[in-house]
């Protein structure tokens, strides 16, 4: 599910424990940036990290390192 583009967003909404209405927000230009930051912040919050880590998704190099940090840190 993580390798199929549309299902990837559905999986992110499930991990963040948000409804699939956020998927509609991902389809709207410029709103999708805010929704993506919010979803990543909720994923970080569910993992016990600061929700402000979602803001790092708009920083070019940090957005490559953040998923690895969330996946492999304790």
Tab-separated table of C-alpha atoms in Angstrom:
chain	number	residue	atom	x	y	z
A	1	UNK	CA	0.000	0.000	0.000
A	2	UNK	CA	2.883	2.362	0.664
A	3	UNK	CA	4.224	2.074	-2.909
A	4	UNK	CA	0.990	2.975	-4.730
A	5	UNK	CA	0.665	6.803	-4.889
A	6	UNK	CA	-3.011	7.287	-3.998
A	7	UNK	CA	-3.093	4.492	-1.449
A	8	UNK	CA	0.009	5.997	0.153
A	9	UNK	CA	-2.020	9.048	1.178
A	10	UNK	CA	-4.819	6.817	2.477
A	11	UNK	CA	-2.256	4.906	4.539
A	12	UNK	CA	-0.878	8.165	5.953
A	13	UNK	CA	-4.397	9.213	6.999
A	14	UNK	CA	-4.897	5.862	8.724
A	15	UNK	CA	-1.584	6.118	10.575
A	16	UNK	CA	-2.450	9.658	11.694
A	17	UNK	CA	-5.910	8.394	12.752
A	18	UNK	CA	-7.658	11.020	10.620
A	19	UNK	CA	-10.628	10.621	8.333
A	20	UNK	CA	-10.278	10.239	4.600
A	21	UNK	CA	-11.626	13.776	4.128
A	22	UNK	CA	-8.028	14.903	4.511
A	23	UNK	CA	-7.360	13.051	1.271
A	24	UNK	CA	-9.681	15.551	-0.452
A	25	UNK	CA	-7.575	18.328	1.076
A	26	UNK	CA	-4.508	16.777	-0.517
A	27	UNK	CA	-6.078	17.262	-3.957
A	28	UNK	CA	-6.498	21.052	-3.580
A	29	UNK	CA	-3.431	23.072	-4.648
A	30	UNK	CA	-1.683	25.054	-1.866
A	31	UNK	CA	-4.024	23.537	0.715
A	32	UNK	CA	-2.249	20.223	0.218
A	33	UNK	CA	0.942	21.661	1.736
A	34	UNK	CA	-0.878	22.563	4.949
A	35	UNK	CA	-2.725	19.251	5.069
A	36	UNK	CA	0.506	17.341	4.503
A	37	UNK	CA	2.239	19.209	7.341
A	38	UNK	CA	-0.736	18.519	9.604
A	39	UNK	CA	-0.846	14.812	8.735
A	40	UNK	CA	2.901	14.393	9.350
A	41	UNK	CA	2.540	16.296	12.625
A	42	UNK	CA	-0.216	13.932	13.724
A	43	UNK	CA	1.891	10.920	12.752
A	44	UNK	CA	4.756	12.296	14.846
A	45	UNK	CA	2.350	12.966	17.727
A	46	UNK	CA	1.055	9.395	17.600
A	47	UNK	CA	4.643	8.167	17.845
A	48	UNK	CA	5.297	10.273	20.948
A	49	UNK	CA	7.276	13.009	19.204
A	50	UNK	CA	6.520	16.713	18.925
A	51	UNK	CA	3.770	17.581	16.466
A	52	UNK	CA	5.907	20.472	15.260
A	53	UNK	CA	8.006	17.981	13.319
A	54	UNK	CA	5.313	18.174	10.644
A	55	UNK	CA	6.530	21.667	9.782
A	56	UNK	CA	9.866	20.165	8.748
A	57	UNK	CA	8.164	18.586	5.747
A	58	UNK	CA	8.427	21.912	3.878
A	59	UNK	CA	12.198	22.131	4.465
A	60	UNK	CA	13.927	20.496	1.470
A	61	UNK	CA	16.568	18.296	3.156
A	62	UNK	CA	14.631	17.678	6.369
A	63	UNK	CA	11.703	16.154	4.497
A	64	UNK	CA	13.995	13.350	3.381
A	65	UNK	CA	15.296	12.668	6.896
A	66	UNK	CA	12.060	13.005	8.886
A	67	UNK	CA	10.397	9.706	7.828
A	68	UNK	CA	13.600	7.830	8.698
A	69	UNK	CA	13.832	9.589	12.041
A	70	UNK	CA	10.238	8.713	12.888
A	71	UNK	CA	10.650	5.117	11.730
A	72	UNK	CA	13.937	4.233	13.394
A	73	UNK	CA	14.088	6.307	16.575
A	74	UNK	CA	12.765	4.985	19.851
